[in-house]
Short mmCIF file of C-alpha atoms and ligand atoms in Angstrom, two decimals:
data_model
loop_
_atom_site.label_atom_id
_atom_site.label_comp_id
_atom_site.label_asym_id
_atom_site.label_seq_id
_atom_site.Cartn_x
_atom_site.Cartn_y
_atom_site.Cartn_z
CA MET U 201 -16.84 -41.81 8.44
CA LEU U 202 -19.71 -43.22 6.54
CA PHE U 203 -20.04 -46.99 6.53
CA SER U 204 -21.78 -47.15 3.26
CA LEU U 205 -20.93 -50.64 2.83
CA VAL U 206 -21.69 -53.85 2.85
CA VAL U 207 -19.56 -56.28 1.26
CA TYR U 208 -16.76 -57.64 3.09
CA VAL U 209 -14.40 -59.52 0.93
CA LEU U 210 -11.05 -61.17 1.53
CA PHE U 211 -8.46 -60.78 -1.20
CA SER U 212 -5.31 -62.58 -1.10
CA VAL U 213 -2.25 -60.69 -2.23
CA VAL U 214 0.42 -63.28 -2.53
CA MET U 215 3.55 -62.51 -4.25
CA CYS U 216 6.07 -64.99 -3.04
CA GLN U 217 7.99 -65.40 -6.25
CA ASN U 218 9.12 -62.51 -8.40
CA ASP U 219 11.34 -62.39 -11.33
CA ASN U 220 14.41 -62.48 -9.21
CA LYS U 221 13.80 -62.36 -5.44
CA THR U 222 11.77 -64.24 -3.02
CA ILE U 223 10.27 -61.88 -0.51
CA LEU U 224 10.27 -63.13 3.00
CA THR U 225 8.25 -62.01 5.92
CA ARG U 226 10.33 -59.46 7.80
CA LYS U 227 10.06 -56.79 10.53
CA LEU U 228 10.27 -53.05 10.01
CA PRO U 229 13.09 -51.36 12.00
CA ASP U 230 11.91 -49.85 15.27
CA GLY U 231 13.10 -46.31 14.47
CA MET U 232 11.29 -46.11 11.17
CA LYS U 233 8.23 -43.71 11.29
CA LEU U 234 5.47 -44.28 8.68
CA GLY U 235 3.34 -41.69 7.01
CA VAL U 236 1.40 -40.38 4.02
CA ALA U 237 1.87 -37.30 1.90
CA SER U 238 0.19 -34.62 -0.14
CA ALA U 239 0.80 -31.11 -1.32
CA ALA U 240 -1.25 -27.91 -1.05
CA TYR U 241 -2.09 -27.22 -4.70
CA GLN U 242 -2.75 -30.90 -5.38
CA VAL U 243 -5.46 -31.20 -2.72
CA GLU U 244 -6.69 -27.98 -1.26
CA GLY U 245 -8.85 -26.34 -4.00
CA ALA U 246 -10.25 -23.00 -2.79
CA TRP U 247 -7.83 -21.40 -5.15
CA ASN U 248 -9.35 -17.90 -4.79
CA VAL U 249 -10.95 -17.81 -1.31
CA ALA U 250 -10.38 -14.93 1.12
CA ASP U 251 -7.36 -12.95 0.05
CA LYS U 252 -5.37 -15.66 -1.68
CA LEU U 253 -3.91 -14.70 -4.95
CA PRO U 254 -2.94 -17.02 -7.91
CA SER U 255 0.07 -19.21 -7.84
CA ILE U 256 1.84 -20.30 -11.06
CA TRP U 257 -0.16 -23.44 -10.96
CA ASP U 258 -3.45 -21.44 -10.96
CA THR U 259 -2.11 -19.60 -13.88
CA LEU U 260 -0.99 -22.62 -15.83
CA SER U 261 -4.21 -24.65 -15.11
CA HIS U 262 -6.26 -21.62 -16.29
CA THR U 263 -4.40 -21.50 -19.51
CA PRO U 264 -6.09 -23.38 -22.32
CA GLY U 265 -3.96 -26.40 -23.17
CA GLY U 266 -1.98 -26.04 -19.92
CA ILE U 267 -3.06 -29.25 -18.38
CA LYS U 268 -3.31 -32.55 -20.36
CA ASP U 269 -6.92 -33.36 -19.39
CA GLY U 270 -8.18 -29.75 -19.21
CA SER U 271 -8.67 -30.06 -15.39
CA THR U 272 -7.60 -27.40 -12.79
CA GLY U 273 -6.78 -27.42 -9.15
CA ASP U 274 -9.64 -25.02 -8.49
CA ASP U 275 -11.43 -27.71 -6.34
CA ALA U 276 -8.93 -30.60 -6.37
CA CYS U 277 -9.87 -32.73 -3.30
CA LYS U 278 -11.48 -29.84 -1.45
CA SER U 279 -9.10 -30.35 1.41
CA TYR U 280 -9.31 -26.66 2.32
CA GLU U 281 -12.94 -27.17 3.12
CA TYR U 282 -12.88 -30.78 4.35
CA TYR U 283 -9.40 -31.14 6.04
CA LYS U 284 -11.03 -32.94 9.01
CA ARG U 285 -12.10 -35.75 6.68
CA ASP U 286 -8.46 -36.09 5.47
CA ILE U 287 -7.49 -36.38 9.11
CA GLN U 288 -10.02 -39.11 9.66
CA MET U 289 -8.54 -41.01 6.79
CA ILE U 290 -4.98 -40.55 8.13
CA LYS U 291 -6.27 -41.73 11.50
CA PHE U 292 -7.93 -44.76 9.92
CA LEU U 293 -4.44 -45.76 8.55
CA GLY U 294 -2.92 -45.22 11.95
CA VAL U 295 0.26 -43.65 10.71
CA ASP U 296 2.66 -41.61 12.65
CA PHE U 297 2.70 -38.51 10.57
CA TYR U 298 1.15 -36.50 7.71
CA ARG U 299 3.53 -34.69 5.27
CA PHE U 300 1.66 -31.72 3.64
CA SER U 301 2.75 -28.41 2.21
CA ILE U 302 1.75 -24.85 2.83
CA SER U 303 0.70 -22.63 0.00
CA TRP U 304 2.89 -19.58 -0.20
CA PRO U 305 0.19 -17.37 -1.75
CA ARG U 306 -2.37 -18.47 0.77
CA ILE U 307 -0.09 -17.12 3.63
CA LEU U 308 1.43 -14.10 1.65
CA PRO U 309 -0.87 -13.42 -1.23
CA SER U 310 1.60 -11.48 -3.31
CA GLY U 311 4.64 -13.42 -2.02
CA PHE U 312 5.95 -10.65 0.25
CA ARG U 313 5.41 -10.41 3.93
CA ASN U 314 4.01 -6.89 4.01
CA LYS U 315 0.62 -8.63 3.98
CA ILE U 316 0.04 -11.79 5.91
CA SER U 317 -3.35 -13.48 5.38
CA ASP U 318 -5.26 -14.16 8.60
CA ASP U 319 -7.36 -16.66 6.66
CA GLY U 320 -4.28 -18.52 5.52
CA LEU U 321 -2.76 -18.70 9.03
CA LYS U 322 -6.18 -19.84 10.42
CA TYR U 323 -6.48 -22.64 7.89
CA TYR U 324 -3.01 -24.06 8.67
CA ASN U 325 -3.43 -23.57 12.39
CA ASN U 326 -6.62 -25.57 12.34
CA LEU U 327 -4.99 -28.30 10.22
CA ILE U 328 -2.02 -28.61 12.54
CA ASP U 329 -4.11 -28.52 15.73
CA GLU U 330 -6.50 -31.10 14.34
CA LEU U 331 -3.68 -33.41 13.37
CA LEU U 332 -2.08 -33.10 16.87
CA ALA U 333 -5.46 -33.64 18.56
CA ASN U 334 -5.50 -36.92 16.67
CA ASN U 335 -1.98 -37.86 17.64
CA ILE U 336 -0.57 -37.34 14.06
CA GLU U 337 2.71 -35.55 13.67
CA PRO U 338 2.59 -32.68 11.08
CA ILE U 339 5.59 -32.67 8.78
CA VAL U 340 5.42 -29.45 6.66
CA THR U 341 6.88 -28.71 3.23
CA ILE U 342 7.49 -25.02 3.03
CA TYR U 343 7.58 -24.90 -0.77
CA HIS U 344 6.01 -27.53 -3.04
CA TRP U 345 5.87 -25.76 -6.39
CA ASP U 346 3.02 -23.22 -5.94
CA LEU U 347 4.96 -19.99 -6.34
CA PRO U 348 2.96 -16.71 -5.98
CA GLN U 349 2.42 -15.63 -9.54
CA TYR U 350 3.52 -12.07 -8.68
CA LEU U 351 7.01 -13.39 -7.75
CA GLN U 352 7.13 -15.35 -11.01
CA ASP U 353 6.47 -12.06 -12.87
CA LEU U 354 9.64 -10.87 -11.14
CA GLY U 355 11.65 -13.87 -12.43
CA GLY U 356 10.72 -16.47 -9.93
CA TRP U 357 13.61 -18.87 -9.18
CA ALA U 358 15.73 -17.24 -11.96
CA ASN U 359 15.97 -14.09 -9.81
CA PRO U 360 18.67 -14.25 -7.14
CA MET U 361 16.47 -12.03 -4.90
CA ILE U 362 14.22 -15.03 -4.38
CA ALA U 363 16.39 -16.38 -1.68
CA ASP U 364 15.43 -13.39 0.56
CA TRP U 365 11.78 -13.57 -0.48
CA TYR U 366 11.66 -17.26 0.27
CA VAL U 367 13.35 -16.76 3.70
CA ASP U 368 10.84 -14.03 4.68
CA TYR U 369 8.08 -16.47 3.97
CA ALA U 370 9.75 -19.28 5.83
CA GLN U 371 10.19 -17.07 8.80
CA VAL U 372 6.50 -16.43 8.95
CA LEU U 373 5.89 -20.15 9.06
CA PHE U 374 8.55 -20.81 11.75
CA GLU U 375 7.10 -17.94 13.91
CA THR U 376 3.56 -19.08 13.49
CA PHE U 377 3.69 -22.77 13.39
CA GLY U 378 7.03 -23.70 14.79
CA ASP U 379 5.79 -24.21 18.32
CA ARG U 380 3.93 -27.31 16.99
CA VAL U 381 5.77 -28.30 13.76
CA LYS U 382 9.02 -30.12 14.51
CA THR U 383 10.03 -31.36 11.01
CA TRP U 384 10.33 -28.94 8.22
CA ILE U 385 11.07 -29.68 4.56
CA THR U 386 12.42 -26.43 2.96
CA ILE U 387 11.91 -27.21 -0.76
CA ASN U 388 10.49 -30.21 -2.56
CA GLU U 389 12.43 -31.64 -5.48
CA PRO U 390 14.74 -28.89 -6.81
CA LYS U 391 15.27 -30.76 -10.18
CA GLN U 392 11.62 -30.86 -10.92
CA ILE U 393 11.21 -27.15 -10.25
CA GLY U 394 14.23 -26.00 -12.15
CA LEU U 395 14.52 -28.52 -15.01
CA PHE U 396 10.86 -29.13 -15.79
CA GLY U 397 9.74 -25.54 -15.00
CA TYR U 398 12.59 -23.41 -16.22
CA GLY U 399 14.70 -25.61 -18.57
CA MET U 400 11.66 -27.34 -20.20
CA SER U 401 8.04 -26.72 -20.58
CA TYR U 402 6.62 -29.58 -18.65
CA LEU U 403 5.73 -27.86 -15.41
CA ALA U 404 4.85 -24.39 -14.43
CA PRO U 405 6.04 -21.71 -15.24
CA ARG U 406 7.04 -23.58 -18.46
CA LEU U 407 9.81 -21.17 -19.47
CA ASN U 408 11.67 -23.70 -21.62
CA ALA U 409 14.87 -21.62 -21.20
CA HIS U 410 16.78 -24.78 -21.80
CA GLY U 411 20.52 -24.95 -20.94
CA ILE U 412 20.20 -21.78 -18.96
CA GLY U 413 17.04 -21.59 -16.75
CA GLU U 414 17.47 -24.92 -15.00
CA TYR U 415 20.95 -23.99 -13.79
CA LEU U 416 19.96 -20.57 -12.60
CA ALA U 417 17.08 -22.07 -10.67
CA ALA U 418 19.30 -24.79 -9.16
CA LYS U 419 21.71 -22.16 -7.74
CA HIS U 420 18.92 -19.99 -6.25
CA ILE U 421 16.99 -22.92 -4.85
CA LEU U 422 20.12 -24.04 -3.07
CA LEU U 423 20.76 -20.55 -1.65
CA ALA U 424 17.16 -20.11 -0.63
CA HIS U 425 17.24 -23.53 1.15
CA ALA U 426 20.52 -22.68 2.89
CA LYS U 427 19.31 -19.37 4.07
CA ALA U 428 16.11 -20.96 5.57
CA TRP U 429 18.18 -23.56 7.32
CA HIS U 430 20.56 -21.01 8.84
CA LEU U 431 17.69 -18.90 9.99
CA TYR U 432 15.99 -21.82 11.66
CA ASP U 433 19.24 -23.15 13.12
CA LYS U 434 20.19 -19.78 14.67
CA GLN U 435 16.84 -18.20 15.69
CA PHE U 436 14.28 -21.04 16.02
CA ARG U 437 15.92 -24.27 16.66
CA PRO U 438 17.29 -23.31 20.11
CA HIS U 439 13.73 -23.07 21.51
CA GLN U 440 11.60 -24.93 18.92
CA LYS U 441 14.02 -27.89 18.86
CA GLY U 442 12.92 -29.22 15.37
CA THR U 443 14.69 -30.47 12.35
CA ILE U 444 14.82 -28.98 8.91
CA GLY U 445 16.09 -30.42 5.57
CA ILE U 446 15.50 -30.48 1.85
CA THR U 447 13.89 -33.21 -0.25
CA ILE U 448 15.58 -34.36 -3.44
CA ALA U 449 14.16 -36.56 -6.17
CA THR U 450 16.55 -39.54 -5.92
CA ASP U 451 15.42 -41.86 -8.62
CA PHE U 452 18.39 -44.12 -9.46
CA ARG U 453 20.41 -43.67 -12.68
CA THR U 454 22.96 -46.24 -13.67
CA GLY U 455 24.73 -47.63 -16.78
CA MET U 456 22.91 -49.50 -19.43
CA THR U 457 25.56 -52.30 -19.32
CA ASP U 458 28.68 -53.00 -17.39
CA SER U 459 31.01 -51.37 -20.00
CA PRO U 460 33.27 -48.66 -18.48
CA GLU U 461 31.61 -46.14 -20.92
CA ASP U 462 28.04 -47.00 -19.71
CA ILE U 463 29.13 -47.07 -16.07
CA LEU U 464 30.43 -43.46 -16.50
CA ALA U 465 27.32 -42.34 -18.38
CA GLY U 466 25.26 -43.75 -15.42
CA SER U 467 27.35 -42.08 -12.73
CA GLU U 468 27.40 -38.76 -14.64
CA ALA U 469 23.63 -38.98 -15.02
CA MET U 470 23.33 -39.45 -11.29
CA ASP U 471 25.51 -36.34 -10.84
CA PHE U 472 23.22 -34.30 -13.15
CA GLU U 473 20.01 -35.59 -11.89
CA VAL U 474 20.72 -35.83 -8.14
CA GLY U 475 24.18 -34.64 -7.30
CA LEU U 476 23.59 -31.25 -8.85
CA TYR U 477 21.31 -30.48 -5.84
CA ALA U 478 22.62 -32.96 -3.19
CA HIS U 479 26.37 -32.36 -3.62
CA PRO U 480 26.37 -28.78 -2.62
CA ILE U 481 24.61 -29.60 0.68
CA PHE U 482 25.68 -33.17 1.58
CA SER U 483 29.21 -33.76 0.24
CA LYS U 484 32.35 -32.98 2.22
CA THR U 485 33.63 -30.51 -0.40
CA GLY U 486 30.31 -28.75 -1.27
CA ASP U 487 29.60 -26.97 -4.60
CA PHE U 488 28.23 -28.55 -7.78
CA PRO U 489 29.67 -31.92 -8.78
CA GLU U 490 32.91 -31.83 -10.80
CA SER U 491 31.46 -33.77 -13.78
CA VAL U 492 28.55 -31.37 -14.18
CA LYS U 493 30.89 -28.35 -13.88
CA ARG U 494 33.25 -29.88 -16.47
CA ARG U 495 30.66 -30.93 -18.98
CA VAL U 496 28.61 -27.73 -18.90
CA ALA U 497 31.75 -25.63 -19.07
CA GLU U 498 33.17 -27.58 -22.15
CA ARG U 499 29.84 -27.49 -23.97
CA SER U 500 29.33 -23.81 -23.28
CA LYS U 501 32.75 -22.98 -24.65
CA GLU U 502 32.09 -24.92 -27.82
CA GLN U 503 28.73 -23.13 -28.14
CA GLY U 504 30.46 -19.62 -28.01
CA PHE U 505 29.35 -18.74 -24.47
CA LYS U 506 31.78 -16.48 -22.66
CA LYS U 507 31.35 -18.27 -19.39
CA SER U 508 29.87 -21.70 -18.42
CA ARG U 509 26.08 -21.75 -18.46
CA LEU U 510 26.31 -23.36 -15.00
CA PRO U 511 26.55 -20.48 -12.55
CA THR U 512 29.32 -20.62 -9.94
CA PHE U 513 29.16 -20.27 -6.20
CA THR U 514 31.60 -18.10 -4.38
CA LYS U 515 33.79 -19.71 -1.78
CA GLU U 516 31.63 -18.17 0.98
CA GLU U 517 28.42 -19.48 -0.69
CA ILE U 518 29.94 -22.97 -0.99
CA VAL U 519 30.58 -22.90 2.80
CA PHE U 520 27.21 -21.35 3.51
CA ILE U 521 25.34 -24.19 1.74
CA LYS U 522 27.37 -27.11 2.88
CA GLY U 523 25.89 -29.13 5.74
CA THR U 524 22.55 -27.35 5.76
CA SER U 525 20.21 -30.33 6.06
CA ASP U 526 19.50 -32.28 9.23
CA PHE U 527 18.37 -35.24 7.07
CA TYR U 528 18.43 -36.35 3.44
CA GLY U 529 14.84 -36.04 2.20
CA PHE U 530 14.58 -38.75 -0.34
CA ASN U 531 11.83 -39.14 -3.02
CA HIS U 532 11.98 -42.24 -5.25
CA TYR U 533 9.89 -43.87 -7.87
CA SER U 534 11.98 -45.73 -10.38
CA THR U 535 15.37 -46.18 -12.18
CA ARG U 536 16.75 -45.42 -15.55
CA PHE U 537 19.70 -46.88 -17.45
CA TYR U 538 22.04 -44.63 -19.41
CA THR U 539 24.41 -45.04 -22.33
CA ARG U 540 26.26 -42.69 -24.65
CA ASN U 541 25.98 -45.29 -27.41
CA GLY U 542 23.61 -43.84 -29.96
CA PHE U 543 23.61 -40.34 -28.47
CA LYS U 544 23.88 -37.69 -31.20
CA SER U 545 24.20 -33.93 -30.49
CA GLY U 546 20.94 -32.43 -31.89
CA MET U 547 18.75 -35.16 -30.32
CA TYR U 548 17.88 -32.61 -27.65
CA PRO U 549 17.75 -28.85 -27.92
CA ILE U 550 21.12 -27.07 -27.94
CA PRO U 551 22.00 -25.85 -25.48
CA SER U 552 20.26 -27.99 -22.91
CA TYR U 553 20.75 -30.02 -19.76
CA GLU U 554 20.17 -33.28 -21.78
CA ASP U 555 22.67 -32.18 -24.43
CA ASP U 556 25.21 -31.38 -21.65
CA LEU U 557 24.74 -34.79 -20.17
CA ALA U 558 25.02 -36.28 -23.76
CA ALA U 559 23.40 -39.60 -22.97
CA ILE U 560 20.28 -41.51 -23.75
CA TYR U 561 18.28 -43.72 -21.35
CA SER U 562 15.75 -46.53 -21.18
CA TYR U 563 14.06 -48.71 -18.59
CA LYS U 564 15.75 -51.65 -20.18
CA ASP U 565 13.61 -54.71 -20.30
CA TYR U 566 11.55 -53.94 -17.22
CA LYS U 567 7.79 -53.95 -17.87
CA PRO U 568 6.94 -50.34 -18.24
CA ALA U 569 4.21 -49.13 -15.90
CA ALA U 570 1.21 -47.22 -17.19
CA ILE U 571 2.95 -44.22 -15.67
CA VAL U 572 6.32 -44.83 -17.02
CA HIS U 573 8.25 -43.02 -14.32
CA CYS U 574 6.73 -45.59 -11.88
CA THR U 575 8.23 -48.54 -13.67
CA GLU U 576 8.75 -51.21 -10.95
CA ILE U 577 12.52 -51.64 -10.34
CA PRO U 578 12.82 -52.19 -6.57
CA GLU U 579 16.52 -52.99 -6.75
CA GLY U 580 17.02 -49.29 -7.86
CA MET U 581 15.48 -48.18 -4.53
CA ARG U 582 18.16 -50.12 -2.58
CA LEU U 583 20.93 -48.87 -4.83
CA ALA U 584 19.85 -45.20 -4.62
CA LEU U 585 19.70 -45.45 -0.73
CA LYS U 586 23.20 -46.99 -0.72
CA TRP U 587 24.35 -44.26 -3.14
CA VAL U 588 23.33 -41.71 -0.70
CA LYS U 589 24.96 -43.39 2.30
CA ASP U 590 28.23 -43.99 0.38
CA ASN U 591 28.39 -40.45 -1.16
CA TYR U 592 27.30 -38.39 1.72
CA ASP U 593 28.63 -40.00 4.82
CA ASN U 594 25.58 -41.93 5.99
CA PRO U 595 23.11 -39.25 6.68
CA PRO U 596 19.70 -40.10 8.31
CA VAL U 597 17.41 -40.61 5.35
CA ASN U 598 13.71 -39.57 5.49
CA ILE U 599 11.86 -41.28 2.63
CA ILE U 600 9.47 -38.50 1.92
CA GLU U 601 7.83 -39.93 -1.24
CA ASN U 602 7.42 -43.39 -2.65
CA GLY U 603 4.41 -44.50 -4.59
CA PHE U 604 2.78 -45.89 -7.69
CA GLY U 605 0.61 -43.95 -10.24
CA THR U 606 -2.18 -45.82 -12.05
CA LEU U 607 -5.12 -44.94 -14.31
CA GLY U 608 -7.52 -45.93 -11.53
CA GLY U 609 -9.21 -48.92 -9.95
CA GLN U 610 -9.96 -49.74 -6.34
CA GLN U 611 -8.51 -53.20 -6.29
CA ASP U 612 -5.03 -51.88 -6.90
CA TYR U 613 -2.98 -55.13 -6.60
CA ASP U 614 -0.33 -53.46 -8.88
CA ARG U 615 0.20 -50.76 -6.22
CA VAL U 616 0.34 -53.24 -3.40
CA LYS U 617 2.86 -55.40 -5.19
CA TYR U 618 4.97 -52.25 -6.01
CA LEU U 619 4.85 -50.96 -2.41
CA THR U 620 5.60 -54.42 -1.03
CA ARG U 621 8.62 -54.98 -3.22
CA TYR U 622 9.96 -51.40 -2.62
CA MET U 623 9.60 -51.85 1.17
CA ASP U 624 11.45 -55.12 0.86
CA ALA U 625 14.26 -53.27 -1.01
CA ILE U 626 14.30 -50.64 1.72
CA LEU U 627 14.72 -53.28 4.31
CA ASP U 628 17.61 -54.70 2.35
CA ALA U 629 19.19 -51.32 2.29
CA VAL U 630 18.74 -50.99 6.15
CA GLU U 631 19.66 -54.46 7.23
CA ILE U 632 22.40 -55.37 4.66
CA ASP U 633 23.76 -51.91 3.54
CA GLY U 634 23.37 -50.17 6.84
CA VAL U 635 21.46 -47.15 5.48
CA ASN U 636 19.85 -45.15 8.28
CA VAL U 637 16.15 -44.81 7.01
CA THR U 638 14.25 -42.92 9.61
CA MET U 639 11.02 -42.29 7.91
CA TYR U 640 8.88 -43.80 5.11
CA THR U 641 6.15 -41.88 3.36
CA VAL U 642 3.61 -43.12 0.78
CA TRP U 643 2.75 -40.76 -1.96
CA SER U 644 -0.11 -40.17 -1.80
CA LEU U 645 -2.90 -40.26 0.85
CA MET U 646 -5.51 -39.77 -1.97
CA ASP U 647 -5.76 -39.18 -5.70
CA ASN U 648 -5.16 -35.56 -6.40
CA PHE U 649 -4.21 -33.01 -8.97
CA GLU U 650 -1.21 -34.58 -10.54
CA TRP U 651 0.31 -31.33 -12.05
CA ALA U 652 0.48 -31.29 -15.83
CA ASN U 653 -1.42 -34.59 -15.93
CA GLY U 654 -4.29 -33.11 -14.15
CA LEU U 655 -6.72 -35.55 -12.52
CA SER U 656 -6.05 -38.41 -14.94
CA ILE U 657 -3.28 -40.05 -12.96
CA LYS U 658 -4.09 -41.54 -9.68
CA PHE U 659 -1.50 -41.92 -6.87
CA GLY U 660 -3.87 -42.27 -3.95
CA ILE U 661 -4.14 -45.22 -1.60
CA PHE U 662 -7.69 -43.61 -1.29
CA GLU U 663 -9.60 -43.11 -4.44
CA THR U 664 -11.05 -39.57 -4.80
CA ASP U 665 -14.48 -39.33 -6.49
CA TYR U 666 -14.10 -36.09 -8.41
CA GLY U 667 -17.68 -36.56 -9.83
CA ASN U 668 -19.09 -36.06 -6.37
CA SER U 669 -19.23 -32.39 -5.27
CA ASN U 670 -17.94 -33.50 -1.93
CA LYS U 671 -14.88 -35.29 -3.42
CA THR U 672 -15.77 -38.40 -1.52
CA ARG U 673 -12.85 -40.75 -0.79
CA ARG U 674 -12.73 -44.57 -0.68
CA PRO U 675 -9.86 -46.68 0.63
CA ARG U 676 -8.26 -48.83 -2.03
CA MET U 677 -6.83 -52.26 -1.38
CA SER U 678 -3.44 -50.45 -0.82
CA ALA U 679 -4.96 -48.41 2.09
CA PHE U 680 -5.87 -51.63 3.90
CA TRP U 681 -2.52 -53.08 3.01
CA PHE U 682 -0.66 -50.01 4.41
CA ARG U 683 -2.98 -49.87 7.55
CA ASN U 684 -1.97 -53.48 8.28
CA LEU U 685 1.72 -52.77 7.78
CA VAL U 686 1.39 -49.85 10.17
CA ALA U 687 -0.34 -51.87 12.74
CA THR U 688 1.83 -55.02 12.56
CA ARG U 689 5.12 -53.46 11.37
CA ILE U 690 5.56 -56.78 9.63
CA LEU U 691 6.00 -56.99 5.79
CA ASP U 692 4.39 -60.21 4.90
CA PRO U 693 3.74 -60.89 1.23
CA TYR U 694 1.53 -63.90 2.02
CA ARG U 695 -0.88 -61.97 4.29
CA GLU U 696 -4.49 -61.66 3.13
CA THR U 697 -5.64 -58.04 2.92
CA GLU U 698 -9.12 -57.44 4.21
CA PHE U 699 -10.95 -55.08 1.89
CA GLN U 700 -14.13 -53.26 2.87
CA LYS U 701 -16.17 -50.67 1.11
CA LEU U 702 -15.74 -47.42 3.07
CA GLU U 703 -16.49 -43.83 2.35
CA PHE U 704 -15.01 -40.74 3.82
C1 NAG N 298 20.08 -42.54 12.48
O1 NAG N 298 19.68 -41.22 12.49
C2 NAG N 298 19.07 -40.73 13.70
C3 NAG N 298 18.60 -39.32 13.46
O2 NAG N 298 19.68 -38.42 13.18
C4 NAG N 298 20.10 -40.90 14.78
O3 NAG N 298 19.40 -40.43 16.02
C5 NAG N 298 20.50 -42.32 14.95
O4 NAG N 298 21.51 -42.42 15.87
C6 NAG N 298 21.06 -42.81 13.52
N1 NAG N 298 21.27 -44.24 13.66
C7 NAG N 298 22.28 -44.78 13.14
C8 NAG N 298 22.41 -46.28 13.31
O5 NAG N 298 23.26 -44.13 12.64
C1 NAG N 299 -22.03 -33.70 0.72
O1 NAG N 299 -21.89 -33.64 2.09
C2 NAG N 299 -22.94 -33.02 2.89
C3 NAG N 299 -22.61 -32.90 4.32
O2 NAG N 299 -22.18 -34.18 4.77
C4 NAG N 299 -24.25 -33.84 2.58
O3 NAG N 299 -25.32 -33.19 3.22
C5 NAG N 299 -24.47 -33.96 1.13
O4 NAG N 299 -25.60 -34.73 0.81
C6 NAG N 299 -23.28 -34.47 0.35
N1 NAG N 299 -23.52 -34.42 -1.10
C7 NAG N 299 -23.33 -35.29 -1.85
C8 NAG N 299 -23.49 -35.03 -3.46
O5 NAG N 299 -23.01 -36.51 -1.56
#
């Protein structure tokens, strides 16, 4: 750690009075572990070292026009080279755990396990050992979007065989790292993979096979996840004694108004956006949600399809998938409000997921954040947590991502305010609604490659200096805020945050 600094300033981050809620000083529950997160492609760089072959994100970022600001993840934060520095930063925060992901093509270059990369194994062994040596628990995401390009060429998540390919890969990780890794996340955010990558052209592989691709991906992601869970449960859990679950983007969706039509539009939006992935795993009945099955079947019929565009599960598959998560991995950023008032067929491509849902949304009169999907609506965090508890029989909830994107700046009062209000909402969910939140994770440790937005959007509580060849990092105000929360376990909106210029 380089103490390049000099100024020591005190900033007061007071936010007693908000629009609608006074935040009081309150204590975090004893059982709630705190941590920070990243993902392989977003931080590692070293895209072509040793025997690693390209992932779909290497392909997209090397395609002209693929990324908004023209950047790539070739270097990103250079974590592959400087992982020890990442760990010093995490140690500085004092958190319990670091949630990171493993790059499939770094371990299995082509995607298949006929060739396992020694270099890849060595990198993650070093990372895990260094974390443990510093008393930081590794929490590992097996798949966070960087599919080997070779598997994409074979259809990727649209090919049912991917469940077997994925399980072969997961098995290598359990065998190699499972002696030290005790919390596994199978797949990060199925909706974003399927809808944005297969049903739209927002994320890699940008198939834009709307109305078809997103549903195929959903089915195969669920089967792949369930297979990995069963493998771990039978062959590894007995001696490794860890936990394994999926992480689902659980932004809240609700009605625009209290009219019965809007309430229905809101609850069906929740079924399409969250339930499609959560219901088969966490509900008592299993399978896709009824409203999604009904709407897609009806629209498919009108459109002249012979069968529903939403694939079906066999009875055996429904049973196989049900109950396959030891916790509900919960990612949350904001809330949207839905109505069918003003929706017209043709507003979205036909067929498509949005046309099947047949509703429009807004952020109502909330002040839109610079990154609109981070618009600050803390009450939605509480409602989403309660929705999970009520619909899925009160599972333990690991909050695996929550954070605030900006366009930059070190004195990030806006991020501190967002994080403070969201933590306050989480404490309401725990204390008043009885939600069992066992983990809270800030996205992200540092600014990193934000997918289609490249390097332009900053989610870090550490700033990354991309202009410096070492990708130097500096703690933002929010890093000091979080460090204090970790140390005191007291959420205190009146506390002054000490800010110091530091470099890592
Ligand atoms: C919360 O979940 C954890 C992990 O499964 C469990 O040990 C604990 O008993 C649960 N607490 C409550 C209050 O349900
Ligand atoms: C990068 O780090 C190395 C090793 O700490 C140092 O020698 C070098 O001066 C740094 N380069 C820059 C541009 O800061």
